[in-house]
Short mmCIF file of C-alpha atoms in Angstrom, two decimals:
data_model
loop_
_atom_site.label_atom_id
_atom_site.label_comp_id
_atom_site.label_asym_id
_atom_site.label_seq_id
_atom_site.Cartn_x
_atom_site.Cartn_y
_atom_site.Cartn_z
CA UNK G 1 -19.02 -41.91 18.95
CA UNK G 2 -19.97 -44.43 16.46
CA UNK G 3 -22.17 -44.69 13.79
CA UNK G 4 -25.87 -45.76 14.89
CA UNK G 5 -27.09 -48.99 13.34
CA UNK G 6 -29.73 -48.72 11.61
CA UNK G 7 -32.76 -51.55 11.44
CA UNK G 8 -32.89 -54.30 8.53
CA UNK G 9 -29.42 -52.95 6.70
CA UNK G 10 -28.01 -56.24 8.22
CA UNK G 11 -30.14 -59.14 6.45
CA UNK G 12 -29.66 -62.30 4.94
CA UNK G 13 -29.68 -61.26 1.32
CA UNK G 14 -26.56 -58.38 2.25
CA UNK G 15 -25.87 -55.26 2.43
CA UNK G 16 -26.86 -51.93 0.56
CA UNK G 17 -24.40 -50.36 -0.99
CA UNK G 18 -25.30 -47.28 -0.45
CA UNK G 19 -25.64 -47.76 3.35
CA UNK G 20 -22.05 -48.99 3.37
CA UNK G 21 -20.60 -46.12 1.78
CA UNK G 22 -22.05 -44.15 4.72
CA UNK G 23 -20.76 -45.96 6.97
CA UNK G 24 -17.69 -46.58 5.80
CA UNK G 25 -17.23 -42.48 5.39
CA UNK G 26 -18.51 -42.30 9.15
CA UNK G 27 -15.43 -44.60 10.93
CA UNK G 28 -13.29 -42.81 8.22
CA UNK G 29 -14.23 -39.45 9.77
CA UNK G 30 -14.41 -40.84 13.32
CA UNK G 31 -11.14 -43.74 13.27
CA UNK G 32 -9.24 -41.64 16.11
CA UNK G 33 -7.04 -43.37 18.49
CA UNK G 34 -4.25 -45.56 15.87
CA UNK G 35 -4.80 -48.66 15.07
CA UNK G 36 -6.02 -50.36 18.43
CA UNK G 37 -8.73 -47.35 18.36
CA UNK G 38 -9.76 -48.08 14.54
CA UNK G 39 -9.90 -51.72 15.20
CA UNK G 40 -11.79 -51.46 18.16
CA UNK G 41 -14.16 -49.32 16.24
CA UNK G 42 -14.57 -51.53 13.36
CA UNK G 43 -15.32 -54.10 15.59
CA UNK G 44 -17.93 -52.34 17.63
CA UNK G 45 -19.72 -51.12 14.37
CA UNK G 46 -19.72 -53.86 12.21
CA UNK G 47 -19.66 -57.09 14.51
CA UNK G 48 -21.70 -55.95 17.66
CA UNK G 49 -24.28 -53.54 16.49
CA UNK G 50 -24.62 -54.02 12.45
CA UNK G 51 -23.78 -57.40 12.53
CA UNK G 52 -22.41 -57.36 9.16
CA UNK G 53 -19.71 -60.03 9.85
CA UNK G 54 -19.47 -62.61 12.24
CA UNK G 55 -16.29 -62.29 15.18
CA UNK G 56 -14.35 -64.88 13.93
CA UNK G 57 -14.49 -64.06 10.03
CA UNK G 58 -13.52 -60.69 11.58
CA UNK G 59 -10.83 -62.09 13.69
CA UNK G 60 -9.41 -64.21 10.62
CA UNK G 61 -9.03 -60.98 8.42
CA UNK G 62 -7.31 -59.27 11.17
CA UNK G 63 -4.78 -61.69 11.38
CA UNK G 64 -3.87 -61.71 7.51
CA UNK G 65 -3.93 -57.80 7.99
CA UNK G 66 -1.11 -58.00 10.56
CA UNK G 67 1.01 -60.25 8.53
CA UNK G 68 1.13 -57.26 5.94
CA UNK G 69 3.15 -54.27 5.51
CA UNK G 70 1.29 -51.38 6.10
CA UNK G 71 -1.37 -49.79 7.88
CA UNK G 72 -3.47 -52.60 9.40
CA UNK G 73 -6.84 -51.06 10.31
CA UNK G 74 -7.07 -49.58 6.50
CA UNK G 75 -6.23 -53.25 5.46
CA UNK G 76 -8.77 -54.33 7.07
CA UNK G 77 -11.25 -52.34 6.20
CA UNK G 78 -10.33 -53.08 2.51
CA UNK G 79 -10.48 -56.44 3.31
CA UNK G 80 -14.47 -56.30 5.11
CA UNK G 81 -14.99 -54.43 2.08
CA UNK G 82 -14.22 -56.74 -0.16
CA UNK G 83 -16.16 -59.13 1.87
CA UNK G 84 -18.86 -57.25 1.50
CA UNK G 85 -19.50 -55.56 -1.65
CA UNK G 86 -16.16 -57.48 -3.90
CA UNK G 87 -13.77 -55.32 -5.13
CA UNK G 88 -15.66 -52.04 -5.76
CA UNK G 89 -16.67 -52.82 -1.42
CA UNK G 90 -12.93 -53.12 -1.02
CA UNK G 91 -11.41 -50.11 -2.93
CA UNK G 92 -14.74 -48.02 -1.13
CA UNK G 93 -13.78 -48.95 2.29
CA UNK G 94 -10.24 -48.25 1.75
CA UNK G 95 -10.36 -45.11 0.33
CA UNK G 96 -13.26 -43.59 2.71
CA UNK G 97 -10.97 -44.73 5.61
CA UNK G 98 -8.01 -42.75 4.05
CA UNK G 99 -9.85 -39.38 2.83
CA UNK G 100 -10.62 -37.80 5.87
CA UNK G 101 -7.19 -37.78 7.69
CA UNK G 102 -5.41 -37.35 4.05
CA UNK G 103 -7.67 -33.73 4.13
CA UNK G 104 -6.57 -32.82 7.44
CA UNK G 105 -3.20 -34.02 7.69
CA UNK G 106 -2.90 -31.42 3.87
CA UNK G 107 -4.08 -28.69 6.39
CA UNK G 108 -1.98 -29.12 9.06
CA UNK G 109 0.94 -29.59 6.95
CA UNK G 110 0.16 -26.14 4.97
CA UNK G 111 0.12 -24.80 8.36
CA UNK G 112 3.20 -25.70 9.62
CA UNK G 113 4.71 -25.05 6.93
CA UNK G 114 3.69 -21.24 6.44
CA UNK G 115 3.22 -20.71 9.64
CA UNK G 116 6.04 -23.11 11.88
CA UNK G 117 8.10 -19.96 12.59
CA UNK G 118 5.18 -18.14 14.77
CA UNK G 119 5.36 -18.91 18.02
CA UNK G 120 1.88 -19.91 18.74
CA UNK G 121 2.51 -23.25 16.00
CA UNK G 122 6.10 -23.93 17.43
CA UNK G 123 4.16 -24.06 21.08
CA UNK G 124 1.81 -25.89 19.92
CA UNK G 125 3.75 -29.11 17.88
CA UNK G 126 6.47 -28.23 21.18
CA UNK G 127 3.55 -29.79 23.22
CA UNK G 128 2.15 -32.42 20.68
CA UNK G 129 6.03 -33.93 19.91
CA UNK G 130 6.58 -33.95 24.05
CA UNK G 131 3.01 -35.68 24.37
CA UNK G 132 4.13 -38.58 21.11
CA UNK G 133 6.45 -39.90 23.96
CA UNK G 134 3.90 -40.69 26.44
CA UNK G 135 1.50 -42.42 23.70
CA UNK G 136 4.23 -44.27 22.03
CA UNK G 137 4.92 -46.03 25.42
CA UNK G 138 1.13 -46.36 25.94
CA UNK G 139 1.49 -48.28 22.62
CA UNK G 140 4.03 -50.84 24.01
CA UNK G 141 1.69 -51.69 27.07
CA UNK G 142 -0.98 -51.76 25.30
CA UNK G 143 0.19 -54.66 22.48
CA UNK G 144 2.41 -56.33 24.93
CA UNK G 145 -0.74 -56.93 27.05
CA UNK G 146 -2.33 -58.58 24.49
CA UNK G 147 0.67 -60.36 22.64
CA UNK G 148 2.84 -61.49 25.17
CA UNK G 149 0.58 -64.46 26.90
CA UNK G 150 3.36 -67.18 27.33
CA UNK G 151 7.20 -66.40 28.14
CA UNK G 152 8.20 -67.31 24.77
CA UNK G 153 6.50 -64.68 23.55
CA UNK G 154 8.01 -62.03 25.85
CA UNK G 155 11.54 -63.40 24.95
CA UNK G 156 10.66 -63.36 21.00
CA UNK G 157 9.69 -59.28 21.70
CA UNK G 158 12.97 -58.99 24.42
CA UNK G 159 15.08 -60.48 21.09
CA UNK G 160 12.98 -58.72 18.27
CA UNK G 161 14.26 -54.95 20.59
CA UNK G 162 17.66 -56.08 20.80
CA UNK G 163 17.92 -56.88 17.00
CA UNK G 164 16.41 -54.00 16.19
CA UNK G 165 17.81 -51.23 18.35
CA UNK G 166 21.17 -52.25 18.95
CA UNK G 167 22.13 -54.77 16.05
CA UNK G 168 20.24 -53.09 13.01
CA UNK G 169 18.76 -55.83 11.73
CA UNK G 170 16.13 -55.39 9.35
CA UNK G 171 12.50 -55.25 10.24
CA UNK G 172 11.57 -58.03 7.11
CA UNK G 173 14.61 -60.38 8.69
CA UNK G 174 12.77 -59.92 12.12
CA UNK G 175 9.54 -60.79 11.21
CA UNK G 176 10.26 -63.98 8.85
CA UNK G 177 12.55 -65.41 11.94
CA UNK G 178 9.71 -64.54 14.22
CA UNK G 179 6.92 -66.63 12.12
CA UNK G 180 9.44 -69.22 11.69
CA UNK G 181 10.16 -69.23 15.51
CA UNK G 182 5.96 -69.37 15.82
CA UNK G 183 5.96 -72.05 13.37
CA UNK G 184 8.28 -74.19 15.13
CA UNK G 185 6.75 -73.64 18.76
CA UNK G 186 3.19 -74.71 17.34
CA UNK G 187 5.22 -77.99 16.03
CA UNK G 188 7.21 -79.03 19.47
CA UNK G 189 5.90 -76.91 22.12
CA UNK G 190 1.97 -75.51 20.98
CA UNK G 191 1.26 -74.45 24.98
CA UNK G 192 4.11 -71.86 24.71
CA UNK G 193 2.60 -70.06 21.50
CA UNK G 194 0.17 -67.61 20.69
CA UNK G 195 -2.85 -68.03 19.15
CA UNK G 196 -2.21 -64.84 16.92
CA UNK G 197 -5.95 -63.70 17.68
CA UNK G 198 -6.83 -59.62 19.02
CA UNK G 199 -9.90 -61.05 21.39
CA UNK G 200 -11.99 -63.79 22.42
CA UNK G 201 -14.29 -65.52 20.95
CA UNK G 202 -17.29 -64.64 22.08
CA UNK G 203 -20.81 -66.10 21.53
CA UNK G 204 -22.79 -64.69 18.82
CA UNK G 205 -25.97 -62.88 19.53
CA UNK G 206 -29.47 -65.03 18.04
CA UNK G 207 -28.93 -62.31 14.82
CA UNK G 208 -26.64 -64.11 12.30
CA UNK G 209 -24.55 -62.02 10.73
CA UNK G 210 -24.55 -61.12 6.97
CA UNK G 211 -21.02 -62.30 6.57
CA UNK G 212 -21.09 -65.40 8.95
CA UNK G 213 -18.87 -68.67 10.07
CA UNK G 214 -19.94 -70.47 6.92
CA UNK G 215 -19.60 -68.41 4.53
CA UNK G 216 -17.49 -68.75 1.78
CA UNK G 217 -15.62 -66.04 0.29
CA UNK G 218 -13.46 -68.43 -1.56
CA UNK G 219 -15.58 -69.73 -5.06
CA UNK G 220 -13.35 -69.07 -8.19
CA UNK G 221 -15.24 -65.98 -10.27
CA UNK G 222 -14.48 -63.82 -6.94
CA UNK G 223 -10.58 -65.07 -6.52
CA UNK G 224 -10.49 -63.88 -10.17
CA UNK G 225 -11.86 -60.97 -9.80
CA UNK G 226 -9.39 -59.88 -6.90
CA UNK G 227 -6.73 -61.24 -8.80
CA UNK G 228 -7.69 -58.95 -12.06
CA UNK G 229 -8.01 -56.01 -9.47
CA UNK G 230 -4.69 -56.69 -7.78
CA UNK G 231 -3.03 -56.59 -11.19
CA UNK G 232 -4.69 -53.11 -11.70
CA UNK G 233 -3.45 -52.05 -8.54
CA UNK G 234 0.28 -53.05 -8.90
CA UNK G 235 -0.20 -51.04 -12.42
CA UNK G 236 -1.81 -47.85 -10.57
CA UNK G 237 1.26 -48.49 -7.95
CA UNK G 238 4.37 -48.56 -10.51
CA UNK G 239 2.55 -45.98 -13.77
CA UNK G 240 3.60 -42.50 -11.37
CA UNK G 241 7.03 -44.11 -10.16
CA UNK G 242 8.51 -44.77 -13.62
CA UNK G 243 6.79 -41.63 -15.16
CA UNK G 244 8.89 -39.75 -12.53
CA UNK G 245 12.17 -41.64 -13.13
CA UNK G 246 11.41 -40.72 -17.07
CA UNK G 247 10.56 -37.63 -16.63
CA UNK G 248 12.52 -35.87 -13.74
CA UNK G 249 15.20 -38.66 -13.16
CA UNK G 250 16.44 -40.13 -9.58
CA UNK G 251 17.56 -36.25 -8.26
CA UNK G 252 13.98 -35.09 -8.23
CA UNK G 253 12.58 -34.99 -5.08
CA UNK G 254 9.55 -36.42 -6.27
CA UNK G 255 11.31 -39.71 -7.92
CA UNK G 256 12.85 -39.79 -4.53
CA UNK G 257 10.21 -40.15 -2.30
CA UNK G 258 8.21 -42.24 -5.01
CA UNK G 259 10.84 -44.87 -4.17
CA UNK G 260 11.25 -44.54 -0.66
CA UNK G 261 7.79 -44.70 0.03
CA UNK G 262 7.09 -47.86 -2.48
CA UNK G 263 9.95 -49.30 -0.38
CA UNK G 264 8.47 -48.13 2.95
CA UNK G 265 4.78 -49.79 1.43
CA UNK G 266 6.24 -52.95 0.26
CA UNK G 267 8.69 -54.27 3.07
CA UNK G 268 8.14 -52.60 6.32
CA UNK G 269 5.80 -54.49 9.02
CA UNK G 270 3.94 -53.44 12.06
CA UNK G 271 2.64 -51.10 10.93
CA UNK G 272 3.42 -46.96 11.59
CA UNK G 273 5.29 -47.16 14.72
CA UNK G 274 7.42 -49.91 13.48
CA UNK G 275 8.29 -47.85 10.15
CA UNK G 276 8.34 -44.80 11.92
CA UNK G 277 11.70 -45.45 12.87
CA UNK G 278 13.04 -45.99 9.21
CA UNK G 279 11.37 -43.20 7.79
CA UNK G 280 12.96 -41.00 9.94
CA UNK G 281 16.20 -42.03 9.31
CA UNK G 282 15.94 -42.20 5.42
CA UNK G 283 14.05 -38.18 5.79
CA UNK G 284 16.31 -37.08 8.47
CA UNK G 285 19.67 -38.43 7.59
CA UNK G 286 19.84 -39.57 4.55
CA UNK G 287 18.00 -36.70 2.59
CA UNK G 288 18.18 -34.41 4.77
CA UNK G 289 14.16 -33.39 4.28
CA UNK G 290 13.19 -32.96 7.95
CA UNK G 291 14.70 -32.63 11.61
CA UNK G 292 14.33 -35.47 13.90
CA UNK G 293 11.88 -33.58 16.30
CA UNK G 294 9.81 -33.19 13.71
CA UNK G 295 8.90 -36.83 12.76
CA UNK G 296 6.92 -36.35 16.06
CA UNK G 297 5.45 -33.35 15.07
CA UNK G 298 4.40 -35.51 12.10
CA UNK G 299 3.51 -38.37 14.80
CA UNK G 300 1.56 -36.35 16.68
CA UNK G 301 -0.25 -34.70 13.86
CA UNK G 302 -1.34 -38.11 12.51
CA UNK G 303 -2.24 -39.09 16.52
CA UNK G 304 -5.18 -36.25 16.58
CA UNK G 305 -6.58 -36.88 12.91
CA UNK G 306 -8.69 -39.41 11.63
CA UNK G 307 -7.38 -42.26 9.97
CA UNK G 308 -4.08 -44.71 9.69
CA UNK G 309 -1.01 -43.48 11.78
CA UNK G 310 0.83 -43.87 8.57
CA UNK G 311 -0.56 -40.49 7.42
CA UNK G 312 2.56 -39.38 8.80
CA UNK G 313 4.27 -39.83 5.79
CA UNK G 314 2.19 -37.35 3.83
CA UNK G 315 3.33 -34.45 6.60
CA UNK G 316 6.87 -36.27 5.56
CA UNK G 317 6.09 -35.64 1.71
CA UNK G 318 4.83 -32.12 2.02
CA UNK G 319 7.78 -30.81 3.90
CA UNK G 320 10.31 -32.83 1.53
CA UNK G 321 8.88 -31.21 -1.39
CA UNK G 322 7.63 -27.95 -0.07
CA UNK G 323 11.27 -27.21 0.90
CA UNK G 324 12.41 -28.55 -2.37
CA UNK G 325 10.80 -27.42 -5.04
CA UNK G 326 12.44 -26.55 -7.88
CA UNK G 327 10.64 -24.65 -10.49
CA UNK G 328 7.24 -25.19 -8.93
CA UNK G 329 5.41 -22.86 -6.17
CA UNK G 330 6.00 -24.29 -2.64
CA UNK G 331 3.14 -25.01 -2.00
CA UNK G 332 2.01 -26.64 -5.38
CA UNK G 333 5.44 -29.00 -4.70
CA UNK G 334 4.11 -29.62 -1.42
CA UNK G 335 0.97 -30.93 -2.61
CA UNK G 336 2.03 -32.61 -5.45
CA UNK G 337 4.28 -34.17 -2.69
CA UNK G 338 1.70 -35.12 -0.99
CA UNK G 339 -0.02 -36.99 -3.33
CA UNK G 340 2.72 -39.00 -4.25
CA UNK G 341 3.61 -40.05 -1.28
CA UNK G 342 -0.41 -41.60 -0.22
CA UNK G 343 -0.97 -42.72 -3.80
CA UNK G 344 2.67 -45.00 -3.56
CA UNK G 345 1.31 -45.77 0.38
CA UNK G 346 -1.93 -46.90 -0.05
CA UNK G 347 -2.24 -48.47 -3.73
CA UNK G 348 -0.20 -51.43 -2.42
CA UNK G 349 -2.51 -51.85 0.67
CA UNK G 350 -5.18 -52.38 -2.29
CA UNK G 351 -3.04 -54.83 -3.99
CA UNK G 352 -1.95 -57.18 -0.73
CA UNK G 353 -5.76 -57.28 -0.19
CA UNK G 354 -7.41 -58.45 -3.32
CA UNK G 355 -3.77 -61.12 -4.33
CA UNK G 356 -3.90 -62.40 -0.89
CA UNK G 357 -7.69 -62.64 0.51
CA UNK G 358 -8.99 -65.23 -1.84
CA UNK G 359 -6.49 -67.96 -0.60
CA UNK G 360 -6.48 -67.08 3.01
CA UNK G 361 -10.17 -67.43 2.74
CA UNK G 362 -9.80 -71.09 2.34
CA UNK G 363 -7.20 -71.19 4.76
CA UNK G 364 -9.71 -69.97 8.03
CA UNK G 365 -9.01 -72.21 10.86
CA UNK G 366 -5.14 -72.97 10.46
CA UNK G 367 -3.63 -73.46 13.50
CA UNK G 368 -0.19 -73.13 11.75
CA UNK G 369 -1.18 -70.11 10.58
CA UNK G 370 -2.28 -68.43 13.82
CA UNK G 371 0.83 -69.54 15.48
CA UNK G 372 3.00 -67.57 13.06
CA UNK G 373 1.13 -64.46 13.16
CA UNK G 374 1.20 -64.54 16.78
CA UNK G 375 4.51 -64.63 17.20
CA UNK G 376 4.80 -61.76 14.68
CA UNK G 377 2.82 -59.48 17.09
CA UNK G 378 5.11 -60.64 19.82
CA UNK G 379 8.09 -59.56 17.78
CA UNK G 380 6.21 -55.94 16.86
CA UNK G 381 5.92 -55.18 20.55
CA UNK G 382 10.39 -55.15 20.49
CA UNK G 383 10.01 -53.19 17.30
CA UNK G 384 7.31 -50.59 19.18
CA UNK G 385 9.97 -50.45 21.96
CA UNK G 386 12.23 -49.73 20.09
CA UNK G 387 10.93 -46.74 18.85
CA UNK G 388 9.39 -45.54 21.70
CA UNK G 389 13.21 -45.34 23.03
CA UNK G 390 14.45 -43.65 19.83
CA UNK G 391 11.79 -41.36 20.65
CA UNK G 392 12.19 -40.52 23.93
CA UNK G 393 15.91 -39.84 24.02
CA UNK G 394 15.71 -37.59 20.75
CA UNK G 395 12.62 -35.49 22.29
CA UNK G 396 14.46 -35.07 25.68
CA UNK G 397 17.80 -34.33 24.11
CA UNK G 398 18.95 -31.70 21.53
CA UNK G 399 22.35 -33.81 20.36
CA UNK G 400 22.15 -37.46 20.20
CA UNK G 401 25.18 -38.99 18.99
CA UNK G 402 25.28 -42.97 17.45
CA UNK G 403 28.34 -44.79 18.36
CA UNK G 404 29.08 -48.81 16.98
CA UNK G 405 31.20 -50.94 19.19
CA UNK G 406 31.69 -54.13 18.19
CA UNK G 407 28.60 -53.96 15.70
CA UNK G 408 26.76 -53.16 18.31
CA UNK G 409 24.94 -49.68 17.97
CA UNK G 410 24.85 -47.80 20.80
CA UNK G 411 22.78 -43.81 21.40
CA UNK G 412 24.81 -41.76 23.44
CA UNK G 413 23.08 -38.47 24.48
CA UNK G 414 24.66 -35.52 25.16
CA UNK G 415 23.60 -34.59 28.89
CA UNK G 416 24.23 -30.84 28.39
CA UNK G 417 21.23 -30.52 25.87
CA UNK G 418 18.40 -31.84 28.11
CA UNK G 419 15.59 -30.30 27.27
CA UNK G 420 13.93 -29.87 30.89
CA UNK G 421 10.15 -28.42 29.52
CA UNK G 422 10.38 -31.21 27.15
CA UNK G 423 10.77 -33.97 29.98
CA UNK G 424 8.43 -32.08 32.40
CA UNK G 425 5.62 -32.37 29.48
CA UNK G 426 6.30 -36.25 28.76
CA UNK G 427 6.39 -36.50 32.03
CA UNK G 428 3.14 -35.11 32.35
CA UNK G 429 1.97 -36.83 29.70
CA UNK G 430 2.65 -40.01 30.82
CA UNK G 431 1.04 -39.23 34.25
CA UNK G 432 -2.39 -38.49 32.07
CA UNK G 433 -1.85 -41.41 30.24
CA UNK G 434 -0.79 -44.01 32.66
CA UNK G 435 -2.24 -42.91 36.02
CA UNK G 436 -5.41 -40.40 35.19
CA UNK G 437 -6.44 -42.38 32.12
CA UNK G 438 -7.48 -39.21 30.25
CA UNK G 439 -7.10 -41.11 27.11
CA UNK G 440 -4.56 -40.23 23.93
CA UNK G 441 -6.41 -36.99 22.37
CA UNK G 442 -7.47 -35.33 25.69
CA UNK G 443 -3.99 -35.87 26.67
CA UNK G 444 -2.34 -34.49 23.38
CA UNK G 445 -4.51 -31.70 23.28
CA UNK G 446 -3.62 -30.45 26.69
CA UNK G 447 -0.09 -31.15 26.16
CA UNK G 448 -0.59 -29.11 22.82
CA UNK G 449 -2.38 -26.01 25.57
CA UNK G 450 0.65 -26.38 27.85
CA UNK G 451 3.49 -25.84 25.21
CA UNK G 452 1.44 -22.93 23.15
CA UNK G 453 1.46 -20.92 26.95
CA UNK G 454 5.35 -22.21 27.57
CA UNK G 455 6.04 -20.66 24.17
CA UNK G 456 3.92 -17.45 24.95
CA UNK G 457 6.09 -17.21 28.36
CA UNK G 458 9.50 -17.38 26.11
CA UNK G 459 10.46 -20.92 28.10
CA UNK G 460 11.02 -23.37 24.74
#
């Protein structure tokens, strides 16, 4: 349900302030569904029934969202903000978006933590990590559908998987060839790419909207005033990570996920099922922080809270430094884990915002432009399948081993560790998804009732 519009808080001279706060704290609390959900929400809310910005300003800072590491819904609320209200509208919208799932996704990781080993949590993240499977896929459909409009873009995504999943290449190196690729087809062949839009353009109701077509966002006291705000974010971003490296040094489990997760911020697209798959190989195998089925009990934490996907991380954090903590209380390292981990997330979201939105203001209407990001989304949808494979065969099976033949990486399960209640439940899953259209959160939370009584019964 979304927030009700209320009459004459969309006018020509703007917006209250105080009205936006609320309802930028109402889709905080109510952004279920990942990033297609927020989106859609946004959308509803601001361009159909507030009519606080026009579809195609909308549109436009979509598409600049995409092209960014990072959560793309909380980008784009940042960047609406900012539209909005300047940089005190940006840095409001952001953070309201973020509180509500950073809150629960604190419980929930307190919870498992204390209480993993009791049967009644183990059945119950048994169910939600079976269910991630299901939704994942759901996610491939779902942006393929919308991405994939011309061949060329379903051979960019059938490449981008490839690269990915059984070459290694990096996720950065994938999307720069990918805009260059959408670059070039624009050039020589514009019928074969995409426009790099989420929707139609649709005609605008009589009501013009507060942020409208011809607008500009672009005049030089507001670039410099996201510019002087982006240079106070980058300083909020780097003051914690070099006080840790001072402080506790690069052994610290704190310093350590300070720099992973400025890494993870700064150079890993598509958002959190495209990192997904490189957090959970820096936590799992590299640190040794987590085991791999529980990045989807992180997943599927993050999949029935409010707010960016990415808030798997934080679950991430907590357990890295809950089961590290050195001198500290477990939980007080978990927390303090925690924080670390969103503050080195989100500050950069901030920062890509107010250095970038200035210039792609003036750039609205680049057909160049559009190409590239289309193609990007193309390649995303090979990243998403990628990790919707890593996924499945990891959930299903207990031992996964990697092999490399000729560079070429290949996941060989072992067949004697098939989990069979965890393939009936994606299975299941899948059939609420796909074929009773039950929706994500119905679906998780009866995949979360149908582990909890398989646990009770002594069965996982």
């Amino acid at each position: 349900m979304s927030p009700r519009p209320e009459a004459g808080v969309a006018r020509a001279a703007g917006v209250p302030l105080q009205n936006a706060v609320r309802v930028w704290g109402l889709i905080g609390l109510t952004s279920f569904g990942g990033p297609a959900g927020q989106i859609a929400l946004m959308h509803r809310v601001l361009v159909e029934e507030r009519r606080w910005i026009s579809e195609r300003r909308f549109l436009h800072a979509l598409n600049y969202c995409m092209l960014l590491p990072g959560p793309e819904a909380q980008q784009l609320a940042v960047y609406i903000g900012w539209l909005l209200h300047r940089v005190v509208g940006g840095v409001i919208a952001g953070v309201l978006f973020v509180l509500p799932g950073f809150l629960a996704i604190l419980g929930l990781s307190v919870a498992y933590a204390t209480l993993g080993d009791v049967t009644v949590v183990q059945g119950l993240f048994f169910g939600l990590q079976a269910a991630v499977v299901a939704v994942v896929a759901e996610a491939v459909l779902r942006i393929g559908r919308r991405a994939l409009k011309t061949p060329a873009m379903v051979a960019l995504a059938a490449a981008a998987f490839v690269a990915i999943f059984f070459l290694l290449v990096p996720f950065p190196a994938i999307v720069a060839g990918a805009a260059v690729v959408g670059l070039l087809l624009a050039r020589v062949r514009p019928a074969w790419a995409a426009g790099g839009g989420h929707g139609g353009g649709e005609a605008e109701p009589d009501l013009a909207p507060v942020i409208n077509d011809g607008a500009s966002e672009s005049d030089p006291a507001m670039a410099r005033s996201a510019l002087r705000a982006a240079a106070g974010c980058a300083v909020l971003w780097a003051i914690p990570v070099l006080l840790l490296l001072s402080l506790v040094g690069t052994t610290s489990v704190f310093t350590q996920e300070a720099l992973l997760f400025s890494k993870t911020a700064a150079v890993t697209f598509g958002g959190a099922y495209a990192v997904l798959a490189y957090v959970g190989q820096q936590a799992v195998m590299t640190y040794g922080w987590l085991r791999p089925a529980e990045m989807l009990t992180g997943l599927g934490l993050a999949e029935t809270t409010p707010g960016p996907l990415i808030m798997v991380v934080q679950f991430v954090g907590f357990l890295a430094a809950y089961r590290n903590p050195g001198a500290l209380d477990p939980l007080v390292a978990g927390l303090l884990g925690s924080l670390v981990t969103v503050w080195v997330t989100f500050v950069p979201c901030f920062l890509f915002i107010f250095l970038g939105a200035p210039a792609i203001e003036r750039l609205r209407g680049n057909r160049l432009l559009g190409a590239a990001l289309g193609a990007i989304t193309a390649a995303v949808v090979g990243v998403i399948l990628n990790l919707a494979v890593w996924f499945a065969i990891h959930t299903i099976f207990d031992v996964v081993d990697e092999v490399r033949v000729a560079g070429v990486r290949l996941l060989i399960p072992d067949w004697h560790t098939l989990d069979v209640p965890a393939l009936a439940l994606a299975a299941g899953a899948a059939i609420a998804i796909f074929r009773l259209r039950l929706g994500v959160m119905r679906t998780l939370g009866l995949s979360a009732a149908v582990g909890l009584v398989l646990a009770l019964a002594g069965v996982t």
